[in-house]
XYZ file of C-alpha atoms in Angstrom:
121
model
C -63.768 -11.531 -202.323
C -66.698 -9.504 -202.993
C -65.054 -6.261 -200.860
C -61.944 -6.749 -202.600
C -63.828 -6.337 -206.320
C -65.790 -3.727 -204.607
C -62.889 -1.738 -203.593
C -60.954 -2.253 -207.037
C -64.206 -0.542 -208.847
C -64.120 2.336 -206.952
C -60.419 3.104 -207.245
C -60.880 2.545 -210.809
C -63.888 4.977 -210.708
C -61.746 7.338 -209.024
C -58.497 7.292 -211.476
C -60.503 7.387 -214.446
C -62.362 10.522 -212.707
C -58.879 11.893 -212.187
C -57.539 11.572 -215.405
C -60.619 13.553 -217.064
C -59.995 16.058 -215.082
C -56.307 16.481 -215.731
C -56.655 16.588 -219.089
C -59.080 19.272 -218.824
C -56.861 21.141 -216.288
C -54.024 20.526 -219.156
C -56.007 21.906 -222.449
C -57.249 25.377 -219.816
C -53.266 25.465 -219.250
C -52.611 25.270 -222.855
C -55.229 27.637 -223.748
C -54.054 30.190 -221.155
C -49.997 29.551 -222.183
C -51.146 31.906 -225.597
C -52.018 34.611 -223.617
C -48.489 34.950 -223.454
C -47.551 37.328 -225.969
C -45.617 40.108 -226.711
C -48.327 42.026 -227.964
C -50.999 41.004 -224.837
C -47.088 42.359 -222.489
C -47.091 45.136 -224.296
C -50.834 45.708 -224.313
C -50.344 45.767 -219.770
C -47.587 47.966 -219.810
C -48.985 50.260 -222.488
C -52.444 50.385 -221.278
C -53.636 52.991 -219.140
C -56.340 50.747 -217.795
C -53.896 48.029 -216.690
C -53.470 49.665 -213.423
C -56.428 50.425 -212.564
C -58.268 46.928 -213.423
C -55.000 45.052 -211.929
C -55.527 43.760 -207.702
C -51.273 44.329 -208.032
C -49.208 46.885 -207.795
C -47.511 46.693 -211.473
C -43.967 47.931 -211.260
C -42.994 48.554 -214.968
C -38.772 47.807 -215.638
C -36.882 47.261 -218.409
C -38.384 44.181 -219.769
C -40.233 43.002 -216.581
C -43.499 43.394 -215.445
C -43.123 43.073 -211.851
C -46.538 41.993 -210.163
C -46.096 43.378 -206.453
C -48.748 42.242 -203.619
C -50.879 45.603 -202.443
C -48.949 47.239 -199.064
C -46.758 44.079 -198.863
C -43.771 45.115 -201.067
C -42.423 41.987 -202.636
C -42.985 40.562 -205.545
C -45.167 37.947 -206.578
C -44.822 37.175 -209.822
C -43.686 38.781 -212.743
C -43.640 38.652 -216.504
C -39.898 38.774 -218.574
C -38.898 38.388 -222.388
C -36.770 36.421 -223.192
C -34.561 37.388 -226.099
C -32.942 35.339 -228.338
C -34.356 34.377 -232.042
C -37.877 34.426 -231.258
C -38.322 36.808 -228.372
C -41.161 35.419 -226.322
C -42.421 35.732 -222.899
C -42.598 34.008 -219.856
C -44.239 34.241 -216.265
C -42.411 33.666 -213.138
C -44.334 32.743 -210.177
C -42.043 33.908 -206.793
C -43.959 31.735 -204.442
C -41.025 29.392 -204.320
C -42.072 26.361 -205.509
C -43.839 26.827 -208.113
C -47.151 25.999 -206.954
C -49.254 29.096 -208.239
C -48.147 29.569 -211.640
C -51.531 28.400 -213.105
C -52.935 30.472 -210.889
C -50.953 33.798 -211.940
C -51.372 32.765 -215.608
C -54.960 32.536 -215.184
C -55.028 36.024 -213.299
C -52.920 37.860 -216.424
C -55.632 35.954 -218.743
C -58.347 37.898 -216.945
C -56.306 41.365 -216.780
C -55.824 40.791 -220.168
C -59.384 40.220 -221.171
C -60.440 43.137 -219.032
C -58.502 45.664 -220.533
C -59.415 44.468 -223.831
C -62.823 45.006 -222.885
C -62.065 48.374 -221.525
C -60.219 49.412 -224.615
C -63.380 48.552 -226.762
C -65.688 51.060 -225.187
């Protein structure tokens, strides 16, 4: 009997631990969705820094910002508007699943705050 309460406190331990740290991986998803704005697109295809601070290839279309993988030649991602009443944009992670959005969003957070950095020298 005493295993079994022993056992239950742990796996109680160990949701509770997860659920802190989803909610903290939810808010840093949140906080990173904003950086999704047509000024901050605009600000990486306009910038002439954007290329040079970006680990991608950035392959600039009409309306996309296609994030290609150095010597590879596919794309991994890429940023579109959407049009309709309130244009806005959105990131598209390639990868097939789906998997490494956050992680792509997170990388055009950093860009972002890089060439903003740049910009204000």
């Amino acid at each position: 009997m005493k295993i079994f309460i022993i056992i239950a406190l742990v796996l109680l331990i160990i949701f509770i631990m997860l659920a802190a740290s989803g909610k903290k991986g939810r808010e840093k998803g949140k906080e990173n969705a904003k950086c999704l704005t047509i000024e901050n697109y605009l600000l990486i295809r306009d910038s002439p820094y954007a290329d040079e601070l970006c680990k991608y290839t950035i392959r600039r279309e009409k309306d996309e910002l296609r994030f290609k993988q150095e010597g590879e030649g596919y794309t991994l991602f890429y940023l579109t508007i959407e049009k309709g009443e309130t244009p806005k944009v959105k990131l598209v992670g390639l990868d097939g699943y789906g998997i490494r959005d956050r992680v792509f969003l997170n990388y055009v957070c950093r860009l972002l705050k890089e060439i903003k950095e740049k910009e204000s020298e």
